[in-house]
Amino acid sequence: MVAALAVIWLGFHFLSDGAFLTSRNLWNLSVQSASIAIMATGMVLIIVSRNIDLSVGSLLGFIGYVMAVMQARWIPETFGLGFDQPYTWAITLAVGVVLGAAIGAVQGAVVAYGGVPAFIVTLGGFLVWRGLIFRMGEQGKTISPLDTNFQLLGGGPDGSLGATRSWILGVIGCIGAVLSVWLARRRRRRYDLAVRPLGVDVGIAVLSCVVIIAGIWLVAIGYESPITGDPSGVANPVVILILVTIVVTYMARRRRFGRYVYAIGGNPEAAELGGINTRRTVMMTFVLMGVLCAVAAAVQTARLNAAVTNLGIQNELDVISAAVIGGTSFSGGIGTISGAVLGAVVMQSLRSGMVLLRIDSPSQDIVVGIVLVTAVAIDAALRLGRRRTAGISLTVGLVLAALIIQTGRQ
Amino acid sequence: MTDTATRTPLVEMRDIRVSFGGLRAVNGVTISLFPGEVVALVGGNGAGKSTLMHALAGAHPADSGQIFVNGKAVTIGNPRDARTHGIEVIYQRLALADNIDASGNVFLGRELRTRTGALDDSAMASATRDVMKRLNPRFKNLNTAVRSLSGGQRQSVAIARAVHFNAKILIMDEPTAALGPAETEQVRELIEQLKSEGIGIFLISHDIHDVFDLADRISVMMQGQLVGTVDKHKVTKDEVLAMIIMGQKPAAAN
């Protein structure tokens, strides 16, 4: 996965005469990947438990629109509180998150307790939430501008941490990485379980720190804001993505909820016989997905400084693709949160690399489609131990993608 | 097990009846199990042996009849009731989540947690290792997904789940079906081990050789009724087959 990303990055860097691996491009890449990656972390758990959510793009659009109307119409005008209050962004975000959780709970309940396949329920949601945008009393008008504090959630010149706070974040990240390795080691020691060789653990900790520091130094600090000329620092959407990734990973790997999600995906019958409340667990995966849609909706509307009716269109496909490219299996039980985040970065790298190469949008879609199928084909082949099939898939995929890229250059 | 009349049985099911609609799947069966004993339940398809065991496990409670555990009358209305009386079931298809490791499966649905409510994987791995020491000392793969384990090792995981939670009464449904000879031998050793610890085992099986190898007593069922319970040492395989097929009770049956 990391290797594939390295190949893509180096390939585009070479093809674009050194335009890809620049602070500016990577900084933009990180911001552009954030909203899809945020949703992909939740999609992993849904797919792991053998379900699917096709409604995320429409749900994002609907919640984004509601949040925009909330901060631009209801709070300042309907409630008469005025524009740009310090609390506006927080209330708006809270309303969005609660709305997302509620809609997720409804969809999840119909799936888990109603016994309707998730594909059908969320296909319905796909139509319903998009349609509801036009029934909000604004006739689908674009809602803009948004609250100034809310805009900071989307990144942009002011929506970044700046140099000092970025370095603080980096130091916290390094301490966290070292601490988690050390604590895991100590826990296993206490129970006299086998631990990895000390060198390996130290290596993991050092490597994590190097990646964190290098990322902040070369990308976040390296990119100077085109307006102020100061180092930008880590963009807020990326900070949100990091927090979401940590929280969802913790839920997936260290909480009973996550264990049950994976158990249901691995063997639903065993989960049931083990006394797990499988229905409630499945419903909760949809609640989490709804919350993450709200967070992603905040990032996207804040970044646009507007809510438009087609916000989030086709996002469901990008989110599912990110999870699948990141190693989540449709047969259930397999998939990691970090993999899905990397998958989102891979997808966005392809898009942004092809933009640098001036490849037209339809050709971009073709390439992403080829990469998606190739990635899953290779994964399936490796899982069955068929190295030759994997090699053939890789070759065919690369040749086709190269062909489209070469002929699609304008 | 000749002194069955004088000791208190671990489990006694008296005059159990279970019906599905008009069909009497189990019709007035009385059966018992003593500590450290293996009682095989045999019979053709539809004889009612699985239904009888489902009644004991709480998966499908009996319509009438009494169940005694250690001489005390108990009510078993669901799987949780059964567990509180120390009754654990090992299903034919093992009911393991393939993508989760051995300790995760042993504790599935009953996870150990830290003070913050997080999964305590180390404590679970440690407890699994301890129970495995008793069951299958060669077992080392605590942290690999059970998908990659052999059939016998998977069986060990399923049994460890029951043993760790202090099962007194084990119900094993076709434990050696779909296992190779070496793995069957492993399961056989495990059953001997459990017997020596005083655990009573109900063994549902189709395999008459297995039954004669593993069981102390054999209860034969036919069309929902008990044909008879015999001491393995007092009957021949042919006599048991005659019980299964024709419902013929040999002279040695008690």
mmCIF file of N, CA, C and O in Angstrom, chain A residues 300-352:
data_model
loop_
_atom_site.group_PDB
_atom_site.id
_atom_site.type_symbol
_atom_site.label_atom_id
_atom_site.label_comp_id
_atom_site.label_asym_id
_atom_site.label_seq_id
_atom_site.Cartn_x
_atom_site.Cartn_y
_atom_site.Cartn_z
ATOM 1 N N GLN A 300 -16.225 20.202 3.883
ATOM 2 C CA GLN A 300 -16.439 20.570 2.475
ATOM 3 C C GLN A 300 -17.152 21.908 2.323
ATOM 4 O O GLN A 300 -16.759 22.737 1.487
ATOM 5 N N THR A 301 -18.204 22.148 3.125
ATOM 6 C CA THR A 301 -18.908 23.436 2.987
ATOM 7 C C THR A 301 -18.015 24.578 3.451
ATOM 8 O O THR A 301 -17.993 25.637 2.840
ATOM 9 N N ALA A 302 -17.250 24.357 4.520
ATOM 10 C CA ALA A 302 -16.373 25.414 5.022
ATOM 11 C C ALA A 302 -15.328 25.757 3.980
ATOM 12 O O ALA A 302 -14.977 26.924 3.784
ATOM 13 N N ARG A 303 -14.831 24.743 3.292
ATOM 14 C CA ARG A 303 -13.790 24.961 2.301
ATOM 15 C C ARG A 303 -14.343 25.764 1.125
ATOM 16 O O ARG A 303 -13.685 26.660 0.594
ATOM 17 N N LEU A 304 -15.592 25.433 0.722
ATOM 18 C CA LEU A 304 -16.238 26.147 -0.379
ATOM 19 C C LEU A 304 -16.743 27.515 0.050
ATOM 20 O O LEU A 304 -17.035 28.357 -0.782
ATOM 21 N N ASN A 305 -16.903 27.677 1.353
ATOM 22 C CA ASN A 305 -17.591 28.840 1.918
ATOM 23 C C ASN A 305 -19.005 28.952 1.353
ATOM 24 O O ASN A 305 -19.522 30.029 1.095
ATOM 25 N N ALA A 306 -19.614 27.807 1.116
ATOM 26 C CA ALA A 306 -20.966 27.779 0.548
ATOM 27 C C ALA A 306 -21.521 26.381 0.630
ATOM 28 O O ALA A 306 -20.771 25.416 0.740
ATOM 29 N N ALA A 307 -22.860 26.276 0.596
ATOM 30 C CA ALA A 307 -23.484 24.972 0.413
ATOM 31 C C ALA A 307 -24.215 25.000 -0.909
ATOM 32 O O ALA A 307 -24.963 25.935 -1.182
ATOM 33 N N VAL A 308 -23.955 24.021 -1.742
ATOM 34 C CA VAL A 308 -24.619 23.931 -3.042
ATOM 35 C C VAL A 308 -25.363 22.601 -3.095
ATOM 36 O O VAL A 308 -25.072 21.673 -2.353
ATOM 37 N N THR A 309 -26.339 22.536 -4.016
ATOM 38 C CA THR A 309 -27.191 21.347 -4.021
ATOM 39 C C THR A 309 -26.456 20.089 -4.472
ATOM 40 O O THR A 309 -26.857 18.988 -4.132
ATOM 41 N N ASN A 310 -25.401 20.259 -5.257
ATOM 42 C CA ASN A 310 -24.722 19.046 -5.727
ATOM 43 C C ASN A 310 -23.500 18.696 -4.878
ATOM 44 O O ASN A 310 -22.637 17.927 -5.300
ATOM 45 N N LEU A 311 -23.435 19.245 -3.680
ATOM 46 C CA LEU A 311 -22.332 18.931 -2.785
ATOM 47 C C LEU A 311 -22.325 17.428 -2.456
ATOM 48 O O LEU A 311 -23.359 16.869 -2.097
ATOM 49 N N GLY A 312 -21.184 16.818 -2.623
ATOM 50 C CA GLY A 312 -21.055 15.404 -2.243
ATOM 51 C C GLY A 312 -21.509 14.420 -3.301
ATOM 52 O O GLY A 312 -21.514 13.214 -3.057
ATOM 53 N N ILE A 313 -21.884 14.937 -4.480
ATOM 54 C CA ILE A 313 -22.304 14.007 -5.533
ATOM 55 C C ILE A 313 -21.144 13.091 -5.903
ATOM 56 O O ILE A 313 -19.997 13.549 -6.037
ATOM 57 N N GLN A 314 -21.415 11.814 -6.006
ATOM 58 C CA GLN A 314 -20.427 10.760 -6.307
ATOM 59 C C GLN A 314 -19.433 10.504 -5.182
ATOM 60 O O GLN A 314 -18.532 9.695 -5.325
ATOM 61 N N ASN A 315 -19.592 11.201 -4.052
ATOM 62 C CA ASN A 315 -18.678 10.939 -2.934
ATOM 63 C C ASN A 315 -18.775 9.503 -2.444
ATOM 64 O O ASN A 315 -17.800 8.918 -2.001
ATOM 65 N N GLU A 316 -20.005 8.912 -2.514
ATOM 66 C CA GLU A 316 -20.161 7.535 -2.036
ATOM 67 C C GLU A 316 -19.211 6.603 -2.790
ATOM 68 O O GLU A 316 -18.631 5.688 -2.211
ATOM 69 N N LEU A 317 -19.043 6.885 -4.099
ATOM 70 C CA LEU A 317 -18.177 6.009 -4.891
ATOM 71 C C LEU A 317 -16.718 6.201 -4.491
ATOM 72 O O LEU A 317 -15.951 5.238 -4.389
ATOM 73 N N ASP A 318 -16.314 7.453 -4.252
ATOM 74 C CA ASP A 318 -14.935 7.706 -3.831
ATOM 75 C C ASP A 318 -14.657 7.081 -2.466
ATOM 76 O O ASP A 318 -13.574 6.536 -2.232
ATOM 77 N N VAL A 319 -15.638 7.199 -1.573
ATOM 78 C CA VAL A 319 -15.449 6.683 -0.214
ATOM 79 C C VAL A 319 -15.326 5.153 -0.232
ATOM 80 O O VAL A 319 -14.432 4.569 0.383
ATOM 81 N N ILE A 320 -16.225 4.508 -0.981
ATOM 82 C CA ILE A 320 -16.169 3.043 -1.069
ATOM 83 C C ILE A 320 -14.864 2.625 -1.747
ATOM 84 O O ILE A 320 -14.192 1.686 -1.307
ATOM 85 N N SER A 321 -14.477 3.352 -2.800
ATOM 86 C CA SER A 321 -13.230 3.020 -3.495
ATOM 87 C C SER A 321 -12.036 3.155 -2.563
ATOM 88 O O SER A 321 -11.134 2.306 -2.562
ATOM 89 N N ALA A 322 -12.017 4.217 -1.764
ATOM 90 C CA ALA A 322 -10.898 4.431 -0.842
ATOM 91 C C ALA A 322 -10.792 3.265 0.131
ATOM 92 O O ALA A 322 -9.704 2.726 0.359
ATOM 93 N N ALA A 323 -11.935 2.843 0.671
ATOM 94 C CA ALA A 323 -11.916 1.729 1.620
ATOM 95 C C ALA A 323 -11.432 0.457 0.944
ATOM 96 O O ALA A 323 -10.607 -0.292 1.495
ATOM 97 N N VAL A 324 -11.899 0.229 -0.276
ATOM 98 C CA VAL A 324 -11.558 -1.015 -0.979
ATOM 99 C C VAL A 324 -10.096 -1.011 -1.428
ATOM 100 O O VAL A 324 -9.381 -2.003 -1.269
ATOM 101 N N ILE A 325 -9.631 0.121 -1.976
ATOM 102 C CA ILE A 325 -8.214 0.214 -2.357
ATOM 103 C C ILE A 325 -7.348 0.044 -1.114
ATOM 104 O O ILE A 325 -6.258 -0.515 -1.157
ATOM 105 N N GLY A 326 -7.860 0.487 0.019
ATOM 106 C CA GLY A 326 -7.127 0.363 1.276
ATOM 107 C C GLY A 326 -7.192 -1.025 1.890
ATOM 108 O O GLY A 326 -6.759 -1.213 3.017
ATOM 109 N N GLY A 327 -7.751 -1.997 1.175
ATOM 110 C CA GLY A 327 -7.664 -3.378 1.640
ATOM 111 C C GLY A 327 -8.905 -3.916 2.335
ATOM 112 O O GLY A 327 -8.878 -5.010 2.884
ATOM 113 N N THR A 328 -10.004 -3.166 2.324
ATOM 114 C CA THR A 328 -11.227 -3.677 2.939
ATOM 115 C C THR A 328 -11.879 -4.676 1.991
ATOM 116 O O THR A 328 -12.000 -4.413 0.802
ATOM 117 N N SER A 329 -12.276 -5.837 2.553
ATOM 118 C CA SER A 329 -12.808 -6.894 1.710
ATOM 119 C C SER A 329 -14.323 -6.916 1.749
ATOM 120 O O SER A 329 -14.930 -6.841 2.818
ATOM 121 N N PHE A 330 -14.924 -7.049 0.570
ATOM 122 C CA PHE A 330 -16.383 -7.079 0.495
ATOM 123 C C PHE A 330 -16.970 -8.359 1.055
ATOM 124 O O PHE A 330 -18.159 -8.460 1.295
ATOM 125 N N SER A 331 -16.132 -9.385 1.248
ATOM 126 C CA SER A 331 -16.675 -10.609 1.833
ATOM 127 C C SER A 331 -16.776 -10.481 3.354
ATOM 128 O O SER A 331 -17.258 -11.379 4.026
ATOM 129 N N GLY A 332 -16.316 -9.367 3.900
ATOM 130 C CA GLY A 332 -16.544 -9.081 5.318
ATOM 131 C C GLY A 332 -15.398 -9.502 6.214
ATOM 132 O O GLY A 332 -14.606 -10.381 5.884
ATOM 133 N N GLY A 333 -15.295 -8.833 7.355
ATOM 134 C CA GLY A 333 -14.328 -9.231 8.378
ATOM 135 C C GLY A 333 -12.928 -8.694 8.214
ATOM 136 O O GLY A 333 -12.126 -8.804 9.134
ATOM 137 N N ILE A 334 -12.615 -8.125 7.056
ATOM 138 C CA ILE A 334 -11.237 -7.681 6.818
ATOM 139 C C ILE A 334 -11.217 -6.234 6.369
ATOM 140 O O ILE A 334 -11.985 -5.840 5.481
ATOM 141 N N GLY A 335 -10.307 -5.444 6.977
ATOM 142 C CA GLY A 335 -10.156 -4.051 6.580
ATOM 143 C C GLY A 335 -9.589 -3.242 7.726
ATOM 144 O O GLY A 335 -9.878 -3.534 8.886
ATOM 145 N N THR A 336 -8.762 -2.257 7.413
ATOM 146 C CA THR A 336 -8.201 -1.417 8.463
ATOM 147 C C THR A 336 -8.539 0.046 8.194
ATOM 148 O O THR A 336 -8.700 0.450 7.041
ATOM 149 N N ILE A 337 -8.617 0.804 9.281
ATOM 150 C CA ILE A 337 -8.927 2.233 9.181
ATOM 151 C C ILE A 337 -7.781 2.961 8.480
ATOM 152 O O ILE A 337 -7.998 3.751 7.569
ATOM 153 N N SER A 338 -6.534 2.682 8.927
ATOM 154 C CA SER A 338 -5.394 3.379 8.331
ATOM 155 C C SER A 338 -5.284 3.050 6.848
ATOM 156 O O SER A 338 -4.924 3.907 6.037
ATOM 157 N N GLY A 339 -5.609 1.812 6.472
ATOM 158 C CA GLY A 339 -5.585 1.427 5.062
ATOM 159 C C GLY A 339 -6.532 2.280 4.244
ATOM 160 O O GLY A 339 -6.195 2.744 3.154
ATOM 161 N N ALA A 340 -7.731 2.517 4.786
ATOM 162 C CA ALA A 340 -8.723 3.308 4.056
ATOM 163 C C ALA A 340 -8.267 4.753 3.895
ATOM 164 O O ALA A 340 -8.487 5.367 2.844
ATOM 165 N N VAL A 341 -7.599 5.296 4.932
ATOM 166 C CA VAL A 341 -7.083 6.661 4.830
ATOM 167 C C VAL A 341 -6.029 6.716 3.727
ATOM 168 O O VAL A 341 -6.045 7.613 2.869
ATOM 169 N N LEU A 342 -5.124 5.735 3.721
ATOM 170 C CA LEU A 342 -4.125 5.664 2.650
ATOM 171 C C LEU A 342 -4.813 5.508 1.293
ATOM 172 O O LEU A 342 -4.393 6.111 0.299
ATOM 173 N N GLY A 343 -5.877 4.696 1.257
ATOM 174 C CA GLY A 343 -6.625 4.497 0.013
ATOM 175 C C GLY A 343 -7.169 5.814 -0.516
ATOM 176 O O GLY A 343 -7.106 6.093 -1.716
ATOM 177 N N ALA A 344 -7.676 6.647 0.397
ATOM 178 C CA ALA A 344 -8.197 7.958 -0.012
ATOM 179 C C ALA A 344 -7.074 8.821 -0.568
ATOM 180 O O ALA A 344 -7.249 9.544 -1.557
ATOM 181 N N VAL A 345 -5.887 8.741 0.077
ATOM 182 C CA VAL A 345 -4.742 9.533 -0.406
ATOM 183 C C VAL A 345 -4.297 9.034 -1.781
ATOM 184 O O VAL A 345 -3.973 9.830 -2.668
ATOM 185 N N VAL A 346 -4.323 7.711 -1.978
ATOM 186 C CA VAL A 346 -3.960 7.152 -3.289
ATOM 187 C C VAL A 346 -4.907 7.690 -4.361
ATOM 188 O O VAL A 346 -4.484 8.164 -5.418
ATOM 189 N N MET A 347 -6.217 7.632 -4.080
ATOM 190 C CA MET A 347 -7.206 8.113 -5.049
ATOM 191 C C MET A 347 -6.970 9.581 -5.390
ATOM 192 O O MET A 347 -6.978 9.980 -6.551
ATOM 193 N N GLN A 348 -6.757 10.394 -4.341
ATOM 194 C CA GLN A 348 -6.588 11.823 -4.560
ATOM 195 C C GLN A 348 -5.264 12.097 -5.273
ATOM 196 O O GLN A 348 -5.170 13.013 -6.076
ATOM 197 N N SER A 349 -4.235 11.280 -4.980
ATOM 198 C CA SER A 349 -2.948 11.445 -5.661
ATOM 199 C C SER A 349 -3.115 11.212 -7.154
ATOM 200 O O SER A 349 -2.551 11.948 -7.980
ATOM 201 N N LEU A 350 -3.891 10.185 -7.505
ATOM 202 C CA LEU A 350 -4.130 9.907 -8.925
ATOM 203 C C LEU A 350 -4.808 11.098 -9.580
ATOM 204 O O LEU A 350 -4.387 11.584 -10.631
ATOM 205 N N ARG A 351 -5.874 11.570 -8.934
ATOM 206 C CA ARG A 351 -6.625 12.702 -9.490
ATOM 207 C C ARG A 351 -5.703 13.917 -9.655
ATOM 208 O O ARG A 351 -5.647 14.517 -10.719
ATOM 209 N N SER A 352 -4.994 14.242 -8.564
ATOM 210 C CA SER A 352 -4.232 15.482 -8.602
ATOM 211 C C SER A 352 -3.046 15.345 -9.538
ATOM 212 O O SER A 352 -2.699 16.292 -10.258
#
